[in-house]
mmCIF file of C-alpha atoms in Angstrom:
data_model
loop_
_atom_site.group_PDB
_atom_site.id
_atom_site.type_symbol
_atom_site.label_atom_id
_atom_site.label_comp_id
_atom_site.label_asym_id
_atom_site.label_seq_id
_atom_site.Cartn_x
_atom_site.Cartn_y
_atom_site.Cartn_z
ATOM 1 C CA MET A 1 -98.481 24.006 -69.130
ATOM 2 C CA ARG A 2 -100.795 26.699 -70.408
ATOM 3 C CA THR A 3 -98.717 29.687 -69.287
ATOM 4 C CA VAL A 4 -94.986 30.084 -68.684
ATOM 5 C CA ALA A 5 -93.600 33.292 -67.187
ATOM 6 C CA VAL A 6 -89.972 34.202 -67.853
ATOM 7 C CA VAL A 7 -88.947 36.713 -65.189
ATOM 8 C CA GLY A 8 -86.013 38.657 -66.604
ATOM 9 C CA ALA A 9 -85.713 40.093 -70.099
ATOM 10 C CA SER A 10 -81.978 40.109 -70.723
ATOM 11 C CA LEU A 11 -79.905 37.465 -72.538
ATOM 12 C CA ALA A 12 -80.770 34.557 -70.219
ATOM 13 C CA GLY A 13 -84.491 35.366 -70.300
ATOM 14 C CA LEU A 14 -84.511 35.784 -74.070
ATOM 15 C CA SER A 15 -82.568 32.536 -74.475
ATOM 16 C CA ALA A 16 -85.117 30.748 -72.287
ATOM 17 C CA ALA A 17 -88.014 32.155 -74.322
ATOM 18 C CA ARG A 18 -86.338 31.016 -77.523
ATOM 19 C CA SER A 19 -85.709 27.561 -76.053
ATOM 20 C CA LEU A 20 -89.345 27.222 -75.032
ATOM 21 C CA ARG A 21 -90.503 27.798 -78.602
ATOM 22 C CA LYS A 22 -87.689 25.714 -80.086
ATOM 23 C CA GLN A 23 -88.572 22.793 -77.825
ATOM 24 C CA GLY A 24 -92.224 22.864 -78.867
ATOM 25 C CA TYR A 25 -93.971 24.893 -76.194
ATOM 26 C CA ASP A 26 -96.902 26.622 -77.915
ATOM 27 C CA GLY A 27 -98.787 28.020 -74.918
ATOM 28 C CA ARG A 28 -98.940 31.513 -73.486
ATOM 29 C CA LEU A 29 -95.484 32.994 -72.924
ATOM 30 C CA VAL A 30 -95.028 36.095 -70.757
ATOM 31 C CA VAL A 31 -91.628 37.818 -70.463
ATOM 32 C CA ILE A 32 -91.247 40.248 -67.550
ATOM 33 C CA GLY A 33 -88.417 42.790 -67.360
ATOM 34 C CA ASP A 34 -87.725 45.645 -64.969
ATOM 35 C CA GLU A 35 -86.002 47.720 -67.674
ATOM 36 C CA LEU A 36 -87.975 49.463 -70.403
ATOM 37 C CA HIS A 37 -85.570 48.240 -73.073
ATOM 38 C CA ARG A 38 -85.964 45.158 -75.242
ATOM 39 C CA PRO A 39 -83.192 42.567 -74.693
ATOM 40 C CA TYR A 40 -79.749 43.999 -75.447
ATOM 41 C CA ASP A 41 -76.160 42.802 -75.381
ATOM 42 C CA ARG A 42 -74.220 43.811 -72.272
ATOM 43 C CA PRO A 43 -70.540 43.037 -73.102
ATOM 44 C CA PRO A 44 -70.179 46.014 -75.510
ATOM 45 C CA LEU A 45 -71.406 48.434 -72.833
ATOM 46 C CA SER A 46 -67.935 48.693 -71.283
ATOM 47 C CA LYS A 47 -66.140 48.711 -74.616
ATOM 48 C CA GLU A 48 -67.546 49.707 -78.028
ATOM 49 C CA PHE A 49 -70.693 51.412 -76.753
ATOM 50 C CA LEU A 50 -68.793 53.350 -74.089
ATOM 51 C CA ALA A 51 -66.233 54.398 -76.695
ATOM 52 C CA GLY A 52 -68.973 55.637 -79.030
ATOM 53 C CA THR A 53 -68.216 53.172 -81.840
ATOM 54 C CA PHE A 54 -71.402 51.133 -81.235
ATOM 55 C CA GLY A 55 -74.905 52.543 -81.387
ATOM 56 C CA GLU A 56 -77.898 51.269 -79.450
ATOM 57 C CA ALA A 57 -79.306 49.496 -82.500
ATOM 58 C CA GLU A 58 -76.184 47.329 -82.627
ATOM 59 C CA LEU A 59 -76.845 46.119 -79.072
ATOM 60 C CA ALA A 60 -80.172 44.491 -79.966
ATOM 61 C CA LEU A 61 -80.278 40.750 -79.296
ATOM 62 C CA GLU A 62 -83.456 40.079 -81.262
ATOM 63 C CA THR A 63 -83.381 39.784 -85.027
ATOM 64 C CA ASP A 64 -85.604 42.028 -87.143
ATOM 65 C CA ASP A 65 -87.880 39.148 -88.178
ATOM 66 C CA GLU A 66 -87.987 37.381 -84.803
ATOM 67 C CA ASP A 67 -91.409 36.810 -83.266
ATOM 68 C CA LEU A 68 -91.631 34.570 -80.226
ATOM 69 C CA GLN A 69 -95.356 35.276 -79.869
ATOM 70 C CA ALA A 70 -94.686 36.432 -76.339
ATOM 71 C CA GLU A 71 -96.309 39.063 -74.167
ATOM 72 C CA TRP A 72 -93.612 41.525 -73.105
ATOM 73 C CA LEU A 73 -94.187 43.277 -69.781
ATOM 74 C CA LEU A 74 -91.293 45.736 -69.638
ATOM 75 C CA GLY A 75 -90.485 48.475 -67.160
ATOM 76 C CA VAL A 76 -92.121 46.602 -64.300
ATOM 77 C CA ARG A 77 -90.398 44.667 -61.529
ATOM 78 C CA ALA A 78 -91.425 41.303 -60.131
ATOM 79 C CA THR A 79 -91.903 41.607 -56.375
ATOM 80 C CA ARG A 80 -92.995 38.149 -55.275
ATOM 81 C CA LEU A 81 -93.397 34.570 -56.435
ATOM 82 C CA GLU A 82 -96.747 33.316 -55.161
ATOM 83 C CA TYR A 83 -95.982 29.643 -55.572
ATOM 84 C CA ALA A 84 -99.150 28.259 -53.994
ATOM 85 C CA GLN A 85 -101.262 30.436 -56.287
ATOM 86 C CA ARG A 86 -98.955 29.773 -59.273
ATOM 87 C CA ALA A 87 -98.509 33.466 -59.949
ATOM 88 C CA VAL A 88 -95.866 36.195 -60.180
ATOM 89 C CA ARG A 89 -96.764 39.464 -58.462
ATOM 90 C CA LEU A 90 -95.573 42.705 -60.070
ATOM 91 C CA ALA A 91 -94.714 46.102 -58.586
ATOM 92 C CA ASP A 92 -97.682 47.749 -60.303
ATOM 93 C CA GLY A 93 -100.125 45.426 -58.519
ATOM 94 C CA ARG A 94 -100.730 43.011 -61.353
ATOM 95 C CA GLU A 95 -100.388 39.259 -61.005
ATOM 96 C CA VAL A 96 -99.300 37.010 -63.844
ATOM 97 C CA PRO A 97 -100.665 33.456 -63.483
ATOM 98 C CA ALA A 98 -98.082 30.878 -64.521
ATOM 99 C CA ASP A 99 -97.932 27.087 -64.534
ATOM 100 C CA GLY A 100 -94.191 27.278 -65.091
ATOM 101 C CA VAL A 101 -91.651 29.943 -64.140
ATOM 102 C CA VAL A 102 -88.174 30.650 -65.460
ATOM 103 C CA ILE A 103 -86.218 32.882 -63.071
ATOM 104 C CA ALA A 104 -83.737 35.011 -65.020
ATOM 105 C CA THR A 105 -83.530 38.187 -62.956
ATOM 106 C CA GLY A 106 -79.749 38.419 -63.231
ATOM 107 C CA ALA A 107 -77.544 40.453 -60.931
ATOM 108 C CA ALA A 108 -77.158 44.104 -59.955
ATOM 109 C CA ALA A 109 -73.933 46.067 -59.574
ATOM 110 C CA ARG A 110 -72.725 46.531 -56.010
ATOM 111 C CA THR A 111 -72.423 50.152 -54.928
ATOM 112 C CA LEU A 112 -70.072 52.005 -52.619
ATOM 113 C CA PRO A 113 -71.745 52.954 -49.308
ATOM 114 C CA GLY A 114 -72.051 56.689 -48.949
ATOM 115 C CA SER A 115 -71.872 57.435 -52.663
ATOM 116 C CA GLU A 116 -75.617 57.811 -53.138
ATOM 117 C CA GLY A 117 -76.584 61.130 -54.645
ATOM 118 C CA LEU A 118 -72.997 62.179 -55.371
ATOM 119 C CA ALA A 119 -72.639 63.295 -58.996
ATOM 120 C CA GLY A 120 -69.870 61.758 -61.057
ATOM 121 C CA VAL A 121 -70.082 58.330 -59.383
ATOM 122 C CA HIS A 122 -71.158 55.467 -61.645
ATOM 123 C CA THR A 123 -71.699 51.744 -61.794
ATOM 124 C CA LEU A 124 -71.917 49.923 -65.119
ATOM 125 C CA ARG A 125 -74.475 47.194 -65.526
ATOM 126 C CA THR A 126 -77.336 48.498 -67.662
ATOM 127 C CA LEU A 127 -77.800 50.453 -70.861
ATOM 128 C CA ASP A 128 -78.903 53.485 -68.842
ATOM 129 C CA ASP A 129 -75.707 53.210 -66.749
ATOM 130 C CA ALA A 130 -73.624 53.127 -69.926
ATOM 131 C CA ARG A 131 -75.420 56.122 -71.435
ATOM 132 C CA ALA A 132 -74.712 58.233 -68.356
ATOM 133 C CA LEU A 133 -71.074 57.156 -68.103
ATOM 134 C CA ARG A 134 -70.443 57.673 -71.827
ATOM 135 C CA ASP A 135 -71.667 61.260 -71.584
ATOM 136 C CA GLU A 136 -69.304 61.939 -68.685
ATOM 137 C CA LEU A 137 -66.254 60.329 -70.285
ATOM 138 C CA ALA A 138 -66.785 62.432 -73.401
ATOM 139 C CA ARG A 139 -65.935 65.515 -71.296
ATOM 140 C CA GLY A 140 -62.541 64.068 -70.323
ATOM 141 C CA GLY A 141 -60.778 64.537 -66.992
ATOM 142 C CA ARG A 142 -59.487 62.225 -64.279
ATOM 143 C CA LEU A 143 -61.131 58.834 -63.883
ATOM 144 C CA VAL A 144 -60.705 56.542 -60.882
ATOM 145 C CA VAL A 145 -61.932 52.983 -61.284
ATOM 146 C CA ILE A 146 -62.583 51.178 -57.993
ATOM 147 C CA GLY A 147 -62.107 47.477 -58.611
ATOM 148 C CA GLY A 148 -59.630 45.808 -60.944
ATOM 149 C CA GLY A 149 -61.910 43.051 -62.236
ATOM 150 C CA PHE A 150 -62.848 42.626 -65.866
ATOM 151 C CA ILE A 151 -65.520 45.334 -65.983
ATOM 152 C CA GLY A 152 -63.244 47.819 -64.242
ATOM 153 C CA ALA A 153 -60.323 46.918 -66.497
ATOM 154 C CA GLU A 154 -62.425 47.294 -69.633
ATOM 155 C CA VAL A 155 -63.700 50.696 -68.532
ATOM 156 C CA ALA A 156 -60.125 51.751 -67.761
ATOM 157 C CA SER A 157 -58.990 50.578 -71.196
ATOM 158 C CA THR A 158 -61.829 52.418 -72.952
ATOM 159 C CA ALA A 159 -61.247 55.616 -70.983
ATOM 160 C CA TYR A 160 -57.498 55.472 -71.691
ATOM 161 C CA ALA A 161 -58.242 55.272 -75.434
ATOM 162 C CA LEU A 162 -60.509 58.304 -75.048
ATOM 163 C CA GLY A 163 -57.628 60.286 -73.572
ATOM 164 C CA LEU A 164 -58.579 60.386 -69.890
ATOM 165 C CA GLU A 165 -56.118 60.176 -67.017
ATOM 166 C CA VAL A 166 -56.965 56.818 -65.405
ATOM 167 C CA THR A 167 -56.219 55.264 -62.021
ATOM 168 C CA VAL A 168 -57.386 51.771 -61.015
ATOM 169 C CA VAL A 169 -57.677 50.922 -57.306
ATOM 170 C CA GLU A 170 -57.834 47.240 -56.329
ATOM 171 C CA ALA A 171 -58.152 46.019 -52.747
ATOM 172 C CA ALA A 172 -56.559 42.638 -53.454
ATOM 173 C CA PRO A 173 -52.777 42.309 -53.802
ATOM 174 C CA THR A 174 -53.238 40.935 -57.346
ATOM 175 C CA PRO A 175 -56.114 41.943 -59.635
ATOM 176 C CA LEU A 176 -58.044 39.090 -61.276
ATOM 177 C CA ALA A 177 -56.481 36.517 -58.928
ATOM 178 C CA GLY A 178 -59.940 35.040 -58.298
ATOM 179 C CA PRO A 179 -60.847 34.058 -61.869
ATOM 180 C CA LEU A 180 -57.300 33.681 -63.267
ATOM 181 C CA GLY A 181 -55.068 32.803 -60.316
ATOM 182 C CA GLU A 182 -52.288 35.026 -59.003
ATOM 183 C CA THR A 183 -49.691 34.275 -61.682
ATOM 184 C CA MET A 184 -51.789 34.982 -64.755
ATOM 185 C CA GLY A 185 -53.859 37.619 -62.956
ATOM 186 C CA ALA A 186 -50.625 39.600 -62.561
ATOM 187 C CA VAL A 187 -49.773 39.096 -66.247
ATOM 188 C CA VAL A 188 -53.159 40.310 -67.488
ATOM 189 C CA SER A 189 -53.388 43.259 -65.071
ATOM 190 C CA ALA A 190 -49.927 44.409 -66.179
ATOM 191 C CA LEU A 191 -51.677 45.698 -69.303
ATOM 192 C CA HIS A 192 -52.586 48.785 -67.241
ATOM 193 C CA ALA A 193 -48.945 49.692 -66.585
ATOM 194 C CA ASP A 194 -48.036 48.910 -70.193
ATOM 195 C CA HIS A 195 -50.293 51.792 -71.237
ATOM 196 C CA GLY A 196 -49.523 54.292 -68.527
ATOM 197 C CA VAL A 197 -52.627 53.611 -66.445
ATOM 198 C CA ARG A 198 -51.886 53.875 -62.728
ATOM 199 C CA LEU A 199 -52.688 50.669 -60.809
ATOM 200 C CA LEU A 200 -52.847 50.719 -56.996
ATOM 201 C CA CYS A 201 -53.157 47.263 -55.430
ATOM 202 C CA GLY A 202 -53.558 45.976 -51.904
ATOM 203 C CA VAL A 203 -55.360 49.064 -50.623
ATOM 204 C CA GLY A 204 -59.034 49.543 -49.868
ATOM 205 C CA VAL A 205 -61.247 52.559 -50.402
ATOM 206 C CA LYS A 206 -62.310 54.415 -47.261
ATOM 207 C CA GLY A 207 -64.783 56.710 -49.008
ATOM 208 C CA LEU A 208 -65.305 59.549 -51.464
ATOM 209 C CA SER A 209 -65.032 63.290 -50.993
ATOM 210 C CA GLY A 210 -67.061 66.072 -52.544
ATOM 211 C CA GLU A 211 -70.142 68.077 -51.574
ATOM 212 C CA THR A 212 -72.461 67.551 -54.538
ATOM 213 C CA ARG A 213 -69.974 66.043 -56.986
ATOM 214 C CA VAL A 214 -67.096 63.670 -56.330
ATOM 215 C CA ASP A 215 -63.659 65.277 -56.291
ATOM 216 C CA ALA A 216 -61.466 62.532 -54.798
ATOM 217 C CA VAL A 217 -61.267 58.899 -53.740
ATOM 218 C CA LEU A 218 -60.022 58.444 -50.182
ATOM 219 C CA LEU A 219 -57.914 55.340 -49.571
ATOM 220 C CA GLU A 220 -57.577 53.450 -46.315
ATOM 221 C CA ASP A 221 -53.843 54.160 -46.181
ATOM 222 C CA GLY A 222 -54.540 57.908 -46.005
ATOM 223 C CA ARG A 223 -53.916 58.799 -49.632
ATOM 224 C CA SER A 224 -56.379 60.894 -51.635
ATOM 225 C CA ILE A 225 -56.723 60.335 -55.397
ATOM 226 C CA PRO A 226 -58.207 63.340 -57.278
ATOM 227 C CA ALA A 227 -61.160 62.317 -59.431
ATOM 228 C CA ASP A 228 -63.607 63.984 -61.785
ATOM 229 C CA ILE A 229 -65.365 60.675 -62.471
ATOM 230 C CA VAL A 230 -65.496 57.473 -60.425
ATOM 231 C CA VAL A 231 -66.602 54.059 -61.654
ATOM 232 C CA VAL A 232 -67.373 51.481 -58.958
ATOM 233 C CA GLY A 233 -66.693 47.981 -60.253
ATOM 234 C CA VAL A 234 -66.714 45.840 -57.130
ATOM 235 C CA GLY A 235 -68.836 42.943 -58.319
ATOM 236 C CA ALA A 236 -72.528 42.136 -58.492
ATOM 237 C CA ARG A 237 -75.185 40.629 -56.265
ATOM 238 C CA PRO A 238 -77.868 38.225 -57.528
ATOM 239 C CA CYS A 239 -81.328 39.809 -57.813
ATOM 240 C CA VAL A 240 -83.276 37.346 -55.703
ATOM 241 C CA GLU A 241 -84.737 39.514 -52.922
ATOM 242 C CA TRP A 242 -88.177 39.222 -54.514
ATOM 243 C CA LEU A 243 -88.042 35.441 -53.978
ATOM 244 C CA GLU A 244 -87.756 35.616 -50.178
ATOM 245 C CA GLY A 245 -90.541 33.592 -48.598
ATOM 246 C CA SER A 246 -91.424 31.792 -51.822
ATOM 247 C CA GLY A 247 -90.124 28.428 -50.680
ATOM 248 C CA LEU A 248 -87.127 28.471 -53.000
ATOM 249 C CA VAL A 249 -83.735 27.656 -51.526
ATOM 250 C CA LEU A 250 -81.633 30.805 -51.850
ATOM 251 C CA ASP A 251 -77.884 30.645 -51.362
ATOM 252 C CA ASN A 252 -75.772 33.141 -53.331
ATOM 253 C CA GLY A 253 -78.625 33.229 -55.824
ATOM 254 C CA VAL A 254 -81.218 30.577 -56.590
ATOM 255 C CA LYS A 255 -79.754 27.212 -55.687
ATOM 256 C CA CYS A 256 -80.421 24.747 -58.483
ATOM 257 C CA GLY A 257 -79.229 21.533 -60.064
ATOM 258 C CA ALA A 258 -77.044 21.042 -63.112
ATOM 259 C CA ASP A 259 -80.220 21.215 -65.199
ATOM 260 C CA GLY A 260 -81.540 24.409 -63.615
ATOM 261 C CA ARG A 261 -84.219 22.747 -61.484
ATOM 262 C CA THR A 262 -84.889 24.438 -58.175
ATOM 263 C CA SER A 263 -86.386 23.261 -54.903
ATOM 264 C CA LEU A 264 -89.874 23.995 -56.283
ATOM 265 C CA ALA A 265 -91.499 21.942 -59.044
ATOM 266 C CA GLY A 266 -92.246 23.936 -62.168
ATOM 267 C CA VAL A 267 -89.614 26.580 -61.390
ATOM 268 C CA VAL A 268 -86.167 26.725 -62.983
ATOM 269 C CA ALA A 269 -83.394 29.332 -62.809
ATOM 270 C CA VAL A 270 -80.952 30.562 -65.441
ATOM 271 C CA GLY A 271 -78.330 33.271 -65.911
ATOM 272 C CA ASP A 272 -76.462 35.327 -63.341
ATOM 273 C CA CYS A 273 -78.941 34.700 -60.521
ATOM 274 C CA ALA A 274 -78.658 30.898 -60.788
ATOM 275 C CA ASN A 275 -76.316 29.040 -58.440
ATOM 276 C CA TRP A 276 -75.904 25.904 -60.552
ATOM 277 C CA TYR A 277 -74.547 22.558 -59.391
ATOM 278 C CA ASP A 278 -71.285 21.685 -61.131
ATOM 279 C CA PRO A 279 -71.066 17.883 -61.333
ATOM 280 C CA ARG A 280 -67.355 17.982 -62.201
ATOM 281 C CA ALA A 281 -66.412 19.897 -59.071
ATOM 282 C CA GLY A 282 -69.186 18.527 -56.853
ATOM 283 C CA LEU A 283 -70.279 21.979 -55.704
ATOM 284 C CA HIS A 284 -72.540 24.892 -56.640
ATOM 285 C CA ARG A 285 -71.251 27.832 -58.678
ATOM 286 C CA ARG A 286 -72.806 31.076 -59.848
ATOM 287 C CA VAL A 287 -71.283 31.723 -63.266
ATOM 288 C CA GLU A 288 -71.816 35.269 -64.561
ATOM 289 C CA HIS A 289 -70.749 34.753 -68.162
ATOM 290 C CA TRP A 290 -72.429 35.566 -71.483
ATOM 291 C CA THR A 291 -72.050 32.035 -72.837
ATOM 292 C CA GLY A 292 -73.714 30.510 -69.778
ATOM 293 C CA ALA A 293 -76.697 32.853 -70.142
ATOM 294 C CA ARG A 294 -77.022 31.851 -73.795
ATOM 295 C CA GLU A 295 -76.406 28.099 -73.566
ATOM 296 C CA ARG A 296 -77.715 26.825 -70.224
ATOM 297 C CA PRO A 297 -81.380 27.832 -70.667
ATOM 298 C CA ASP A 298 -81.758 24.946 -73.141
ATOM 299 C CA ALA A 299 -81.250 22.420 -70.332
ATOM 300 C CA ALA A 300 -83.405 24.341 -67.862
ATOM 301 C CA VAL A 301 -86.294 24.613 -70.330
ATOM 302 C CA ALA A 302 -86.062 20.894 -71.163
ATOM 303 C CA THR A 303 -86.305 20.170 -67.429
ATOM 304 C CA LEU A 304 -89.274 22.517 -67.033
ATOM 305 C CA LEU A 305 -91.242 21.073 -69.938
ATOM 306 C CA ALA A 306 -90.518 17.486 -68.911
ATOM 307 C CA GLY A 307 -91.470 18.082 -65.302
ATOM 308 C CA GLY A 308 -87.942 17.224 -64.235
ATOM 309 C CA ALA A 309 -87.995 13.820 -65.977
ATOM 310 C CA VAL A 310 -84.780 14.357 -67.933
ATOM 311 C CA GLU A 311 -81.215 13.347 -67.198
ATOM 312 C CA PRO A 312 -79.036 16.470 -66.907
ATOM 313 C CA GLY A 313 -75.994 16.552 -69.143
ATOM 314 C CA VAL A 314 -72.618 17.889 -68.167
ATOM 315 C CA PRO A 315 -72.425 21.584 -69.128
ATOM 316 C CA ARG A 316 -69.451 22.802 -71.106
ATOM 317 C CA PRO A 317 -66.712 24.471 -69.058
ATOM 318 C CA PRO A 318 -67.566 28.150 -68.573
ATOM 319 C CA TYR A 319 -66.059 30.554 -71.074
ATOM 320 C CA PHE A 320 -65.608 34.309 -71.091
ATOM 321 C CA TRP A 321 -63.615 36.904 -72.957
ATOM 322 C CA SER A 322 -62.423 40.443 -72.465
ATOM 323 C CA ASP A 323 -60.880 43.085 -74.715
ATOM 324 C CA GLN A 324 -58.368 45.407 -73.036
ATOM 325 C CA TYR A 325 -55.894 47.810 -74.632
ATOM 326 C CA GLY A 326 -56.176 46.005 -77.974
ATOM 327 C CA VAL A 327 -55.511 42.570 -76.434
ATOM 328 C CA LYS A 328 -58.111 39.802 -76.734
ATOM 329 C CA ILE A 329 -58.279 37.804 -73.505
ATOM 330 C CA GLN A 330 -60.096 34.442 -73.511
ATOM 331 C CA PHE A 331 -60.588 32.023 -70.645
ATOM 332 C CA ALA A 332 -62.335 28.656 -70.271
ATOM 333 C CA GLY A 333 -62.682 26.370 -67.269
ATOM 334 C CA HIS A 334 -61.993 27.026 -63.587
ATOM 335 C CA ALA A 335 -58.650 28.238 -62.291
ATOM 336 C CA ALA A 336 -59.542 27.405 -58.685
ATOM 337 C CA GLY A 337 -58.077 24.069 -57.692
ATOM 338 C CA ALA A 338 -55.355 24.035 -60.344
ATOM 339 C CA ASP A 339 -51.976 23.059 -58.925
ATOM 340 C CA SER A 340 -49.904 24.280 -61.866
ATOM 341 C CA VAL A 341 -49.965 26.805 -64.713
ATOM 342 C CA THR A 342 -47.701 26.381 -67.718
ATOM 343 C CA ILE A 343 -47.179 28.670 -70.692
ATOM 344 C CA GLU A 344 -47.619 26.576 -73.819
ATOM 345 C CA ALA A 345 -47.059 29.309 -76.409
ATOM 346 C CA GLY A 346 -45.999 32.939 -76.624
ATOM 347 C CA ALA A 347 -44.399 35.042 -73.918
ATOM 348 C CA ALA A 348 -46.048 36.533 -70.844
ATOM 349 C CA ASP A 349 -44.014 39.746 -70.984
ATOM 350 C CA GLU A 350 -45.241 40.369 -74.542
ATOM 351 C CA ARG A 351 -48.916 39.781 -73.552
ATOM 352 C CA ASP A 352 -49.144 37.148 -76.293
ATOM 353 C CA VAL A 353 -49.569 33.926 -74.414
ATOM 354 C CA LEU A 354 -51.421 30.605 -74.134
ATOM 355 C CA ALA A 355 -51.428 29.226 -70.570
ATOM 356 C CA VAL A 356 -52.867 25.897 -69.440
ATOM 357 C CA TYR A 357 -54.010 25.227 -65.864
ATOM 358 C CA ARG A 358 -53.709 21.639 -64.634
ATOM 359 C CA ARG A 359 -54.709 19.631 -61.589
ATOM 360 C CA ALA A 360 -52.832 16.390 -61.025
ATOM 361 C CA GLY A 361 -51.630 16.656 -64.595
ATOM 362 C CA ASP A 362 -55.101 17.058 -66.153
ATOM 363 C CA PRO A 363 -56.042 20.336 -67.879
ATOM 364 C CA VAL A 364 -58.834 22.186 -66.046
ATOM 365 C CA ALA A 365 -58.624 25.661 -67.610
ATOM 366 C CA VAL A 366 -56.953 27.607 -70.374
ATOM 367 C CA LEU A 367 -56.116 31.302 -70.829
ATOM 368 C CA GLY A 368 -55.298 32.994 -74.108
ATOM 369 C CA MET A 369 -54.006 36.498 -74.758
ATOM 370 C CA ASN A 370 -54.048 37.205 -78.497
ATOM 371 C CA GLN A 371 -53.962 33.452 -79.143
ATOM 372 C CA PRO A 372 -57.461 32.771 -80.544
ATOM 373 C CA ARG A 373 -56.658 29.726 -82.707
ATOM 374 C CA LEU A 374 -54.657 27.861 -80.074
ATOM 375 C CA PHE A 375 -57.167 28.849 -77.418
ATOM 376 C CA MET A 376 -60.133 27.421 -79.347
ATOM 377 C CA ARG A 377 -58.251 24.151 -79.817
ATOM 378 C CA TRP A 378 -57.657 23.879 -76.066
ATOM 379 C CA ARG A 379 -61.210 24.930 -75.271
ATOM 380 C CA LYS A 380 -62.548 22.063 -77.401
ATOM 381 C CA GLN A 381 -60.221 19.675 -75.613
ATOM 382 C CA LEU A 382 -61.512 20.868 -72.227
ATOM 383 C CA ALA A 383 -65.117 20.374 -73.355
ATOM 384 C CA ALA A 384 -64.361 16.864 -74.629
ATOM 385 C CA THR A 385 -62.687 15.954 -71.345
ATOM 386 C CA ALA A 386 -65.627 17.322 -69.338
ATOM 387 C CA SER A 387 -68.212 15.346 -71.323
#
């Protein structure tokens, strides 16, 4: 391969570029990103950066002396993969010829229909999103977070620490039931009530009110929640529209194997847009976690450089963490499919707990709340079992 294009300049794209050089690729390397910013760390955006304790320099993912000898095309969006011509077309009319392509275009925050152009309504996915939201939170007032997932919960926690009046609205009966299961989802989401944050569950949002700026969130049960600021945290969609018609199989992202290979030779996918095959579960999963974006590009790049002639290994169980109200939450594995959850240490009502998820007696996931040492021991055991 004389030229490899990495489409996406966040953590997964940077990790892929690093892997290419680490694995001996010395050809032309082009990194394409639709944001103007160099690669930056996203997890602090909802926590330290939003709180004002982290500056932008501390978000940088590249080291001061790092030089990947890459061409960085930033602030320009990829609009089409011209597979037959082996090229990536850009929004400014340019085409980047490429013998190999790494797709790392990530995911975009879902929005609330009808909220376009209404001041005070935010999503949180990018550095620019975080800048705008941080400026608003600094003024104080009433914040309504729509969506009780991890991003929404972290924003609520940060805003509470800043002194805002916070309400979280979650359509599901139990927040975080998807990733954590109902039992432990209820334990973790109880952190809101512990700190005086209002949590409304089992009710959807009908819309927003306000002429030029939001002034309330309207619920489907007829209630109206006054709001000076609204954060919409209702998930993300994979950024794969630009791949329509390319020949790639798209299904909740780019459908690929356990090694990142796609339906097209010379094209691999990594990060939040990749719907990887999980050999343990026998199905495809799109895992939107920091560790996956950092670790899995190694396998995808090995596949790309070898032309697919490598045996895919079994990836480590997915891992993510969250910091809410001073509590460190860590999770590894998959809660779905577990038939039991047992508390191995601590107490759920004190939010200091280590819980193990099992299926037919075998551990498949582990959750820790302020239990980092025990959690890491169980995480290693899960990884050993998986391999």
